[in-house]
Short mmCIF file of C-alpha atoms and ligand atoms in Angstrom, two decimals:
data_model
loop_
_atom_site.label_atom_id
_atom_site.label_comp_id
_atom_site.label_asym_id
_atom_site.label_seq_id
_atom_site.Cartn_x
_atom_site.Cartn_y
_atom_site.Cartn_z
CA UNK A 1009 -37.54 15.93 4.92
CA UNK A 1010 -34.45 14.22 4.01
CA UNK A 1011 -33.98 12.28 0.36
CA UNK A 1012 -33.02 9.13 -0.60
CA UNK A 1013 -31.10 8.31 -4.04
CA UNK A 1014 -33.51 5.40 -4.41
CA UNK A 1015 -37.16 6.10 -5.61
CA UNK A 1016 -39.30 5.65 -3.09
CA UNK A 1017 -42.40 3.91 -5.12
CA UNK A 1018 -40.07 1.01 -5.72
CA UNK A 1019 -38.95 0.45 -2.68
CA UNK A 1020 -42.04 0.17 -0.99
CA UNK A 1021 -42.59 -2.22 -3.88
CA UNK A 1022 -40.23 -4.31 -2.82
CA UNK A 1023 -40.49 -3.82 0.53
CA UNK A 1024 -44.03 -5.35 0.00
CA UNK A 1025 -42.96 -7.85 -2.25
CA UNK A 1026 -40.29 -9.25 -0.39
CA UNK A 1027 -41.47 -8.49 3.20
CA UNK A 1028 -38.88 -6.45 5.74
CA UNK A 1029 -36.69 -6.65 7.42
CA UNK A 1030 -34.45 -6.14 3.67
CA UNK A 1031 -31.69 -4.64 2.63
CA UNK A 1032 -32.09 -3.52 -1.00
CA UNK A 1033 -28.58 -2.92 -2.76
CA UNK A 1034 -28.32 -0.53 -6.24
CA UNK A 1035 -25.97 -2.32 -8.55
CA UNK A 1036 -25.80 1.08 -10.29
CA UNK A 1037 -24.46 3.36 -7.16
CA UNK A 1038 -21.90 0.68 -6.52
CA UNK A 1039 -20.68 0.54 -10.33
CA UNK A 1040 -20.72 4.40 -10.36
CA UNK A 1041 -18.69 4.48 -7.21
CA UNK A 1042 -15.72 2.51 -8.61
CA UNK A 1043 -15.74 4.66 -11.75
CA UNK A 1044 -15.54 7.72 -8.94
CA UNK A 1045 -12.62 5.93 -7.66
CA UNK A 1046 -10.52 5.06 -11.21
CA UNK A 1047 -11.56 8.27 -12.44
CA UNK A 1048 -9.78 10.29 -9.39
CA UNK A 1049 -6.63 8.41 -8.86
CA UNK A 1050 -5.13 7.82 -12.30
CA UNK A 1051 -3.28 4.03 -13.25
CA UNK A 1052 -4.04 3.03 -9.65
CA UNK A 1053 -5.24 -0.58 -8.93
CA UNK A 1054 -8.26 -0.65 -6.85
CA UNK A 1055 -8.93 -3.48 -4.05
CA UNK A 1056 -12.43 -3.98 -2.27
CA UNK A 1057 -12.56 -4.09 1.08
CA UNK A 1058 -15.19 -6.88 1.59
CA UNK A 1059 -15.60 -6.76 5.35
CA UNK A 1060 -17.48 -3.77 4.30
CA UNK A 1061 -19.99 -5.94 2.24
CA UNK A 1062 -19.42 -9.74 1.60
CA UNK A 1063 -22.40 -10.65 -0.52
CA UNK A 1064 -21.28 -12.94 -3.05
CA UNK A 1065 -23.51 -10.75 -5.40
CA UNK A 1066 -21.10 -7.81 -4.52
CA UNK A 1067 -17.98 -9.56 -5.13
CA UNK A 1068 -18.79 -11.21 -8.30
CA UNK A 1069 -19.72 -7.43 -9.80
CA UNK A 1070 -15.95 -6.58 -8.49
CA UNK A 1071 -14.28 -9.09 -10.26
CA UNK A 1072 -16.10 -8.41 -13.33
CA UNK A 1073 -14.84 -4.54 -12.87
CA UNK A 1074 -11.51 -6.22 -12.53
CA UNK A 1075 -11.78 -5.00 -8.85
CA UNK A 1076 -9.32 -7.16 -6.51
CA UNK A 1077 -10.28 -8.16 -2.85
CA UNK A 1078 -8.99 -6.87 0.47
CA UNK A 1079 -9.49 -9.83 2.48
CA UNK A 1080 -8.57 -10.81 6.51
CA UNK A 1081 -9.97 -14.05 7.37
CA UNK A 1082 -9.58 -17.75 5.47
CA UNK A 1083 -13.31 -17.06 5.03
CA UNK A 1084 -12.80 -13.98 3.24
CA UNK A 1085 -10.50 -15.07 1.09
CA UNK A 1086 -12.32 -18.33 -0.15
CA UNK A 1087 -15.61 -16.59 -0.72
CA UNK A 1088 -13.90 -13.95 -2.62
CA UNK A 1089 -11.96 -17.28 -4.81
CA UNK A 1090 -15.50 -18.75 -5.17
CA UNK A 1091 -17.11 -15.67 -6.29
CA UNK A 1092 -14.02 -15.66 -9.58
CA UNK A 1093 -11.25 -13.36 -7.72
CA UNK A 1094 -7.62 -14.77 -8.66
CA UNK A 1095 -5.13 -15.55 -5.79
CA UNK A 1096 -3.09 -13.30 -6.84
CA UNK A 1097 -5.52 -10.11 -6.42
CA UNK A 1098 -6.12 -11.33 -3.30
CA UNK A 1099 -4.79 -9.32 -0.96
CA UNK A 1100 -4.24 -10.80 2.61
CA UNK A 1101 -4.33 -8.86 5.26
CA UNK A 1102 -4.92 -10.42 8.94
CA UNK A 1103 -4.30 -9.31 12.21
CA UNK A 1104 -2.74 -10.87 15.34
CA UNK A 1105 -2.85 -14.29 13.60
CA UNK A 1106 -1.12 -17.39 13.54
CA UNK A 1107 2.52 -18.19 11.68
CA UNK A 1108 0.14 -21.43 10.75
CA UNK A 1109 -2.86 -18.99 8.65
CA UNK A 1110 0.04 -17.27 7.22
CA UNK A 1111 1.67 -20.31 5.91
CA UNK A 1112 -1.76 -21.18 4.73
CA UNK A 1113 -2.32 -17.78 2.83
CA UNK A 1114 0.99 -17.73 1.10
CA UNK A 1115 0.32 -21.19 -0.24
CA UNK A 1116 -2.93 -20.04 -1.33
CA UNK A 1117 -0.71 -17.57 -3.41
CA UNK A 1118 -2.18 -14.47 -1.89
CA UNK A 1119 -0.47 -11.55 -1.41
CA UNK A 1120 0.48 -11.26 1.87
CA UNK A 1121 0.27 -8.60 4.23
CA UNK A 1122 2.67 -8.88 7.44
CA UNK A 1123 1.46 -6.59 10.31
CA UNK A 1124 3.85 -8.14 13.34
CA UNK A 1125 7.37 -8.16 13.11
CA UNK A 1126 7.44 -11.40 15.03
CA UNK A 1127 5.51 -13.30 12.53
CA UNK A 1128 7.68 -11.87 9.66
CA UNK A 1129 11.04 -13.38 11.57
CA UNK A 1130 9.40 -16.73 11.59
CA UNK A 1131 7.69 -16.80 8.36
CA UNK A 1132 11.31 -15.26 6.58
CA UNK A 1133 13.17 -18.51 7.98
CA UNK A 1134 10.80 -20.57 6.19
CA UNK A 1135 10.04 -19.05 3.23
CA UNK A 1136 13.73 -18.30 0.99
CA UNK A 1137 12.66 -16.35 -1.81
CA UNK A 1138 9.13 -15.62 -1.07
CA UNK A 1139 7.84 -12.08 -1.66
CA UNK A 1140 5.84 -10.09 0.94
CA UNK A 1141 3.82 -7.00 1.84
CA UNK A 1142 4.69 -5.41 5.12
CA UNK A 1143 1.89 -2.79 7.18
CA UNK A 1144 3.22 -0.27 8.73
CA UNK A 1145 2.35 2.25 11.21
CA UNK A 1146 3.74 5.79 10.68
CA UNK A 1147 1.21 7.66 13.49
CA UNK A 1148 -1.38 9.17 11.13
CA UNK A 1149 -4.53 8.57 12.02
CA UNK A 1150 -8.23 9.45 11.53
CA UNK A 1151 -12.01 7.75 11.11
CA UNK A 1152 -15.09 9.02 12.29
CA UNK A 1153 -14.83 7.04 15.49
CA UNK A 1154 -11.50 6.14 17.86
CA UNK A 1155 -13.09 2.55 17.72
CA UNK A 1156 -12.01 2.90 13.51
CA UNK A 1157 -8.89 4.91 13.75
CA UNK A 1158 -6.01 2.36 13.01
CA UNK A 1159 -3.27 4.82 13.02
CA UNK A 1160 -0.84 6.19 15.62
CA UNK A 1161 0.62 4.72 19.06
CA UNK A 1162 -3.04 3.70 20.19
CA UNK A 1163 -3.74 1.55 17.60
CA UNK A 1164 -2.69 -1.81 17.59
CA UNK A 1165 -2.53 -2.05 13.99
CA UNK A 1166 0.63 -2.21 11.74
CA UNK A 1167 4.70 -2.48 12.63
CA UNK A 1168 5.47 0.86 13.97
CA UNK A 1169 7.87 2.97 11.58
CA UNK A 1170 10.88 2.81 12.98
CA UNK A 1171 10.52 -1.16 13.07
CA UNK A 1172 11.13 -0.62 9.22
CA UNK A 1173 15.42 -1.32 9.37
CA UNK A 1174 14.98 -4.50 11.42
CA UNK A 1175 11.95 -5.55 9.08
CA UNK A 1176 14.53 -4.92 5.87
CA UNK A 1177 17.28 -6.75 7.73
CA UNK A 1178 15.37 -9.72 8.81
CA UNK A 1179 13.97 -10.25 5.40
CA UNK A 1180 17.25 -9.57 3.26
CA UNK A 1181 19.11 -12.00 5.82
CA UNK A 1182 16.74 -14.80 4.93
CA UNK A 1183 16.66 -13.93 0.91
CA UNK A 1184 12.76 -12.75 1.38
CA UNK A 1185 11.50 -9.92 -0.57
CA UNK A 1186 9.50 -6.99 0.74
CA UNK A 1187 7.51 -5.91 -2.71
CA UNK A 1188 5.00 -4.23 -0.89
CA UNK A 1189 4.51 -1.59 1.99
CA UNK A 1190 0.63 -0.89 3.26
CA UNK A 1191 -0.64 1.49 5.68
CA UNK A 1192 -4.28 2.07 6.42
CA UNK A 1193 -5.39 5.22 8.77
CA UNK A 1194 -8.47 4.65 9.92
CA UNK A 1195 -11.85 4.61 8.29
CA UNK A 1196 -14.57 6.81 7.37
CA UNK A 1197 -12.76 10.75 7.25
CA UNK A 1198 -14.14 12.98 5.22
CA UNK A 1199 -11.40 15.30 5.42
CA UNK A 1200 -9.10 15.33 2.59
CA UNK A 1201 -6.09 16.33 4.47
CA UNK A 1202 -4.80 13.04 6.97
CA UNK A 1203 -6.06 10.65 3.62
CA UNK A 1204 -3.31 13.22 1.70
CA UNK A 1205 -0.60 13.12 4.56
CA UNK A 1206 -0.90 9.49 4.99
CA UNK A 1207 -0.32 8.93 1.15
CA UNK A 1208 2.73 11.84 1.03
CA UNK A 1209 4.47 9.81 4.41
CA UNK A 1210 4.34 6.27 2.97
CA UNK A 1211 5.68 6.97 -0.65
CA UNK A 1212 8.21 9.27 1.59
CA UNK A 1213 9.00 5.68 3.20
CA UNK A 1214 8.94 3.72 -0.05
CA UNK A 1215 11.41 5.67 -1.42
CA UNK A 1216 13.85 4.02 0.80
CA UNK A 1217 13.17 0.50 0.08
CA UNK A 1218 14.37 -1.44 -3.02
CA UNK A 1219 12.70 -3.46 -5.48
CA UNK A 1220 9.14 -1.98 -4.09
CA UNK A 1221 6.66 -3.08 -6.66
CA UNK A 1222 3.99 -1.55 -4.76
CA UNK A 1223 2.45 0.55 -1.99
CA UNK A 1224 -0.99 -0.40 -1.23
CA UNK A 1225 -2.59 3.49 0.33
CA UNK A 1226 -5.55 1.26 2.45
CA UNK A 1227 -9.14 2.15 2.21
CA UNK A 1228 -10.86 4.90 4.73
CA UNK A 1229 -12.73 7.46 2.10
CA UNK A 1230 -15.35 8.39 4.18
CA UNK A 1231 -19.36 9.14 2.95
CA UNK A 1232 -21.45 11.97 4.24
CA UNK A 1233 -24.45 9.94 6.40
CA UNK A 1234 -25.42 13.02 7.67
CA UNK A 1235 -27.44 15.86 5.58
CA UNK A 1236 -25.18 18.87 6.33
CA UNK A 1237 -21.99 16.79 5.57
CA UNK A 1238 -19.75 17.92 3.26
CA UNK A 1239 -18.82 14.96 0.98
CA UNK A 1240 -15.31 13.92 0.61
CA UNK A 1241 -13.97 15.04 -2.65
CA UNK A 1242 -11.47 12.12 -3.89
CA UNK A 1243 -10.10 14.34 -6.41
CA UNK A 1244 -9.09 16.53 -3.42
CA UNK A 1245 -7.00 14.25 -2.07
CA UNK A 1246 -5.32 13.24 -5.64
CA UNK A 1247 -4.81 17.11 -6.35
CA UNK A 1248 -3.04 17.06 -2.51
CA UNK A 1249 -1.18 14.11 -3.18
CA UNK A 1250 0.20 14.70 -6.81
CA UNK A 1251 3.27 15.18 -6.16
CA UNK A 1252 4.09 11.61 -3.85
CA UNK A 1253 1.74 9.83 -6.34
CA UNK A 1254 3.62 11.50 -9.74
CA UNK A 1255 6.75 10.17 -7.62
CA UNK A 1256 5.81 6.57 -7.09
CA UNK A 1257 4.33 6.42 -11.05
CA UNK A 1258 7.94 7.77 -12.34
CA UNK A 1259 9.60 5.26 -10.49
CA UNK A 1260 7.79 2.09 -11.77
CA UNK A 1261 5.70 1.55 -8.37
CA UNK A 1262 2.38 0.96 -8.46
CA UNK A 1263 -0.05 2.54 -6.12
CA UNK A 1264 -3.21 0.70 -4.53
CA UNK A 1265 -6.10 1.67 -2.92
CA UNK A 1266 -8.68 -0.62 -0.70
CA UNK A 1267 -11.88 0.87 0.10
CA UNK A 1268 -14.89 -0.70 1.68
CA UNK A 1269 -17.43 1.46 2.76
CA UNK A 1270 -16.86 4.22 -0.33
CA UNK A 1271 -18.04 1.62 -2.58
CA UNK A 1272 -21.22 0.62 -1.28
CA UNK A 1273 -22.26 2.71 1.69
CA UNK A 1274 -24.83 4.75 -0.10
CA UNK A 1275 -25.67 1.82 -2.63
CA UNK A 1276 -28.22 0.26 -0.35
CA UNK A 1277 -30.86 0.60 1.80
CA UNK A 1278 -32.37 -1.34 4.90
CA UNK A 1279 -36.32 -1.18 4.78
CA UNK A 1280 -38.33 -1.86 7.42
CA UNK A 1281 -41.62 -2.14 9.29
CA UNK A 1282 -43.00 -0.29 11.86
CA UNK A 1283 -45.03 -2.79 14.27
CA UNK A 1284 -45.62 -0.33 17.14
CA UNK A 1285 -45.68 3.68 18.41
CA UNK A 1286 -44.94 4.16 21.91
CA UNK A 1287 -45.13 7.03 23.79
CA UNK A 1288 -44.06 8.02 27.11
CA UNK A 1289 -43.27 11.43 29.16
CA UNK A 1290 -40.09 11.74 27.72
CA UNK A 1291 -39.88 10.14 23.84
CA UNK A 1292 -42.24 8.95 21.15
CA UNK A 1293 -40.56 5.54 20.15
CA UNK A 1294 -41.25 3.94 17.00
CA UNK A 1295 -40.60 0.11 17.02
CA UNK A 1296 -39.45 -1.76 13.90
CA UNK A 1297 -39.23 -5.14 13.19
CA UNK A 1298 -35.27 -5.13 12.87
CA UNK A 1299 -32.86 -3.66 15.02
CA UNK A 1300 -29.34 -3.80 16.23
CA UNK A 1301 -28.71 -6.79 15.63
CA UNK A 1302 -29.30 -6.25 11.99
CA UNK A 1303 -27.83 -2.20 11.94
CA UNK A 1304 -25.12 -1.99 14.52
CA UNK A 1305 -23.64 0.88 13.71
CA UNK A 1306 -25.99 3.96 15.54
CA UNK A 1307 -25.48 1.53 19.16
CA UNK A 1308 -21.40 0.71 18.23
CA UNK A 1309 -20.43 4.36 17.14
CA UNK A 1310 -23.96 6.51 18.14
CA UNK A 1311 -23.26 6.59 14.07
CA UNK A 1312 -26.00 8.88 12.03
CA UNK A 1313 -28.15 6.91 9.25
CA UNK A 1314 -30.61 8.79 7.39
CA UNK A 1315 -34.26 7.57 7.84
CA UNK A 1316 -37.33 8.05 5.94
CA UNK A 1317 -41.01 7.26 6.23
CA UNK A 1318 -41.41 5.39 2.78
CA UNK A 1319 -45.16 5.18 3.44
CA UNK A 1320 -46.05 8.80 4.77
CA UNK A 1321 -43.16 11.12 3.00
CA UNK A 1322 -45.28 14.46 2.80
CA UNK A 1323 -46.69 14.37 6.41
CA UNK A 1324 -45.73 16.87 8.92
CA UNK A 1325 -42.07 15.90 10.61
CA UNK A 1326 -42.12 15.09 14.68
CA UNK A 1327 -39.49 13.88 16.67
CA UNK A 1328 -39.15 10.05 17.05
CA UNK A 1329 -36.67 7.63 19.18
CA UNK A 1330 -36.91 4.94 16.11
CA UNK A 1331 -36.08 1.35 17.58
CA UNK A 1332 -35.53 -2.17 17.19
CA UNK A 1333 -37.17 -5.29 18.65
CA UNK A 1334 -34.17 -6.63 20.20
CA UNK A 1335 -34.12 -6.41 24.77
CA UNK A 1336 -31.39 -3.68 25.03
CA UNK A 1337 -31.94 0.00 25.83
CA UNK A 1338 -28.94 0.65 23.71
CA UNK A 1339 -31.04 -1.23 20.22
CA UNK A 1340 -31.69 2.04 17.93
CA UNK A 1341 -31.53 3.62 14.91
CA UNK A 1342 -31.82 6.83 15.62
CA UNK A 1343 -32.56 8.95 18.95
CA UNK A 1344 -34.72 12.14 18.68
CA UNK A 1345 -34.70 12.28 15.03
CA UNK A 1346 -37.38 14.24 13.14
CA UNK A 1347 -39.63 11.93 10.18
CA UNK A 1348 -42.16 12.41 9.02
CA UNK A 1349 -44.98 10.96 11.28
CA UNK A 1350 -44.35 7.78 11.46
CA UNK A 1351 -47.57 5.73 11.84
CA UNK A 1352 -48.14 1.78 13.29
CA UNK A 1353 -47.64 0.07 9.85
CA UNK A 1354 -45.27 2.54 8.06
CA UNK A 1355 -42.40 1.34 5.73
CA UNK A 1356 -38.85 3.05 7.08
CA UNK A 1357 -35.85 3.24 4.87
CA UNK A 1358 -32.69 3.57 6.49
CA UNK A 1359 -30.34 5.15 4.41
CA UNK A 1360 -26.55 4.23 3.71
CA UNK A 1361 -27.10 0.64 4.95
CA UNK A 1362 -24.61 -0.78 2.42
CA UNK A 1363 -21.22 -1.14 4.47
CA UNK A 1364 -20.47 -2.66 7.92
CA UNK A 1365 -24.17 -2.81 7.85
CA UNK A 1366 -25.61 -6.51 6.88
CA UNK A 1367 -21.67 -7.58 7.28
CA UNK A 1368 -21.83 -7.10 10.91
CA UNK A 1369 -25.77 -8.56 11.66
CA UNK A 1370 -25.66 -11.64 14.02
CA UNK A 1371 -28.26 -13.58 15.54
CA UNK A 1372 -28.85 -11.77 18.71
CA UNK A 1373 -31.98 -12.69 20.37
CA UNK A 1374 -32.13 -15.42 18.03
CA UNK A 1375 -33.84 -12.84 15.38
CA UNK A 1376 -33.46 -14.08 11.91
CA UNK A 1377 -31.06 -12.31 9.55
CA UNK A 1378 -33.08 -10.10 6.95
CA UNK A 1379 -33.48 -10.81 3.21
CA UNK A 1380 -31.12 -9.09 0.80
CA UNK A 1381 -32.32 -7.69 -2.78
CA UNK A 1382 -30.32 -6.38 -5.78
CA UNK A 1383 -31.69 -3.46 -7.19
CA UNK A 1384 -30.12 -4.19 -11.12
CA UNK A 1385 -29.58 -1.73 -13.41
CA UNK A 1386 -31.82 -3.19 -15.94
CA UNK A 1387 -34.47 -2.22 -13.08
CA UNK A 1388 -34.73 -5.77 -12.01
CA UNK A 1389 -35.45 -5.91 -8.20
CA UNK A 1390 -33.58 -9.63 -7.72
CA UNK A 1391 -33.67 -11.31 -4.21
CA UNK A 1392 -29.97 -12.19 -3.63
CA UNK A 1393 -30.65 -13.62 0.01
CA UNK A 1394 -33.25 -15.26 1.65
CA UNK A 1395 -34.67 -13.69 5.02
CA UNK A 1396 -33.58 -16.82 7.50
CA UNK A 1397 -36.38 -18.33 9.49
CA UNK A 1398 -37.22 -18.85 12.94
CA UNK A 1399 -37.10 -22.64 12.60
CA UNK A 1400 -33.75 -22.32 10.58
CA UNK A 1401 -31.71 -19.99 13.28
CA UNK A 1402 -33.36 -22.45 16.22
CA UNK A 1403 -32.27 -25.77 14.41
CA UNK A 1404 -28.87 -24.23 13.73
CA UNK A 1405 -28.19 -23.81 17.77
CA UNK A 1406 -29.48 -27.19 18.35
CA UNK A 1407 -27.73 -28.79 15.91
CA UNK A 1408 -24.06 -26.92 17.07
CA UNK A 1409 -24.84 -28.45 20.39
CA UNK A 1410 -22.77 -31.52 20.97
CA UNK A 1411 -22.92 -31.53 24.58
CA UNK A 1412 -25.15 -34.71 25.06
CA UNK A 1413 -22.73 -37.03 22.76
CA UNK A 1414 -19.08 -35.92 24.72
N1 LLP B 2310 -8.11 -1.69 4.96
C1 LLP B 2310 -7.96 -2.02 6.24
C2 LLP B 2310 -6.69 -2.53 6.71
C3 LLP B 2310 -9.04 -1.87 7.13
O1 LLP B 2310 -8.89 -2.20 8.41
C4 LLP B 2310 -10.27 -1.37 6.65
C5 LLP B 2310 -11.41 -1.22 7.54
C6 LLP B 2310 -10.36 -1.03 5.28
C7 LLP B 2310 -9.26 -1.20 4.46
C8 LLP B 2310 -11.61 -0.47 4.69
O2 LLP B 2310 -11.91 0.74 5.26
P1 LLP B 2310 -13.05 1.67 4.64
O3 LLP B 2310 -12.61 2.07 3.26
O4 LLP B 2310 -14.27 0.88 4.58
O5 LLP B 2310 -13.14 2.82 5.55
N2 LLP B 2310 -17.35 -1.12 11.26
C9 LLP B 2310 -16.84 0.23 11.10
C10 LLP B 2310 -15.70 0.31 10.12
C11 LLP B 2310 -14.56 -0.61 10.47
C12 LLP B 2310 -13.45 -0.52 9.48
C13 LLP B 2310 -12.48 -1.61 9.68
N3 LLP B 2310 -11.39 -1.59 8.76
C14 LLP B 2310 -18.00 1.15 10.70
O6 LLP B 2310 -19.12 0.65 10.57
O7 LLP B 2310 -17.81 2.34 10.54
#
């Protein structure tokens, strides 16, 4: 019997309060995650990646924590304005995007992040004076999937390292500043040891650029999903980095970190119903009222999420194939997992449903997105989203339809 760092009474409470599909959130998990964060890396400034979570409940509690955003779309960036974030702890970090968004970001007075060398000769002929981040690539790599790992000659992400001379001559020629240098790995290790050689290789590289104000480290701390995991342990990493990080401190440059998924992974929870039990020669399937297109993650990266049978916790454990209601073979949660017996009826939790989770939920099968609930600290459970309707997705298509009027 796995456990959940939620009690269980209260979210069947609100998972009959509110109905399910729902993703419940724990304000406290996600404040006590930052302090995990601050409290390992010493003076560091701390960004949060939002693609990981983008509920303007989430990025309100970051700004108040004096949290800045890591943001990649004009979306992004003017929900995390709206929600009280300044420009300038906004940091912008696109890919593959127009000189046009660019323009648009450093007006905004973002901090810009320049991952294509082309896009940094064109924006440094316009832009005397202005001051920039650059990504680079310097081939470490890791995540818990090849679909996540961003480093190395594979990934598409970043200006490769020896790009870095003709990055510093382009700018200097046109009187632009590089202030920054970012490099991101990959995401979700929970090895200490490629988060501690990516941070030893970059402040290796800063140390050869001038007037460097900063080098932002990326996100990529990776949570245990699984039961036998062994956690990552961030003050690992800070122990195996002391000596680049000591380095950068002594020499007046700053060192930032953007995590997503470390922040608010484990923070929440996506409850749902179990509408029917299936069985056949091969599996026993139990079918929810969510699915893929709510959870992505098991179909996208065969990724591991806890579950647990809110309703019938001390019953004998069987093996279940526990599904969605979405027309794909490929729309589960988990594949031969022991639960306890799940029953028609039963209340699942799905555990570590608080990054890349509701973020990446979509309409498929014209399904209606789930409700979202803050679980406050004061022990408030708060709807922060309303579960979208049936009539509300189908009058959305119809109204993007403009096919009978051109
Ligand atoms: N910075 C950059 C440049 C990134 O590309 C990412 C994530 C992050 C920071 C935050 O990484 P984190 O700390 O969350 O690992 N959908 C996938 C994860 C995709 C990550 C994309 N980039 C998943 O569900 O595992």
């Amino acid at each position: 019997m796995s456990t959940i760092p939620f009690d269980r009474a209260r979210l069947l409470e609100i998972a009959s309060t509110f109905g399910t599909p729902t993703y419940v959130y724990s304000e406290a998990l996600i404040r006590s995650r930052i302090r995990d964060i601050l409290d390992a890396f010493e003076g560091m400034r701390l960004l949060y990646a939002m693609k990981a979570n983008s509920h303007p409940w989430i990025l309100k509690m970051m700004a108040a924590e004096g949290v800045g955003i890591d943001a990649v779309s004009p979306a992004e960036a003017l929900v995390a304005l709206a929600c009280g974030h300044d420009p300038g702890h906004v940091f912008y970090s696109p890919n593959n995007v127009s000189d046009e968004e660019l323009d648009w970001a450093w007006r905004n007075n973002f901090v810009v992040n320049f991952g294509e060398l082309q896009r940094i000769e064109s924006f440094a002929k316009g832009h005397p004076g202005a001051e920039i981040c650059v990504r680079l690539n310097l081939n470490i790599g890791a995540g818990h999937h090849e679909h996540v790992v961003t480093g190395g000659t594979k990934s598409m992400f970043g200006i490769p390292g020896n790009y870095l001379e003709q990055v510093l001559n382009t700018t200097r020629q046109h009187g632009v500043r590089v202030v920054g240098i970012h490099q991101h790995i990959g995401s979700g290790s929970t090895d200490p040891q490629p988060l501690v050689e990516g941070i030893e290789t970059i402040a290796e590289v800063a140390r050869q650029i001038d007037g460097l104000r900063f080098v932002n480290m990326g996100g990529g701390f990776g949570v245990s999903y699984e039961p036998d995991q062994t956690p990552l342990d961030l003050k690992q990493v800070a122990s195996g980095a002391d000596a680049a990080l000591s380095a950068l401190a002594n020499s007046g440059v700053e060192v930032w970190f953007e995590p997503g998924r470390f922040l608010v992974a484990e923070a929440g929870v996506l409850l749902v119903r179990t509408n029917s039990i299936k069985q056949t020669a091969d599996r026993t399937f139990a079918g929810t009222d969510s699915g893929m297109n709510h959870l992505i993650r098991p179909s996208l990266y065969d990724a591991f999420h806890g579950i647990y049978n809110l309703s019938n916790d001390s019953a004998d454990e069987s093996v279940f194939d526990v599904v969605g209601n979405i027309c794909e073979t490929g729309d589960f949660f988990a594949r031969h997992r022991r639960v306890s017996e799940i029953r028609e009826g039963d209340y699942l939790a799905i555990l570590d449903a608080g990054a890349y989770a509701m973020s990446m939920a979509t309409h498929y099968n014209l399904r209606p997105l789930p409700a979202e609930v803050a679980l406050l600290s004061t022990g408030e459970a708060r709807l922060i989203s309303a579960r979208s309707t049936a009539e509300e997705v189908a009058n959305d298509i119809l109204q993007r339809d403009v096919s009978a009027t051109n």
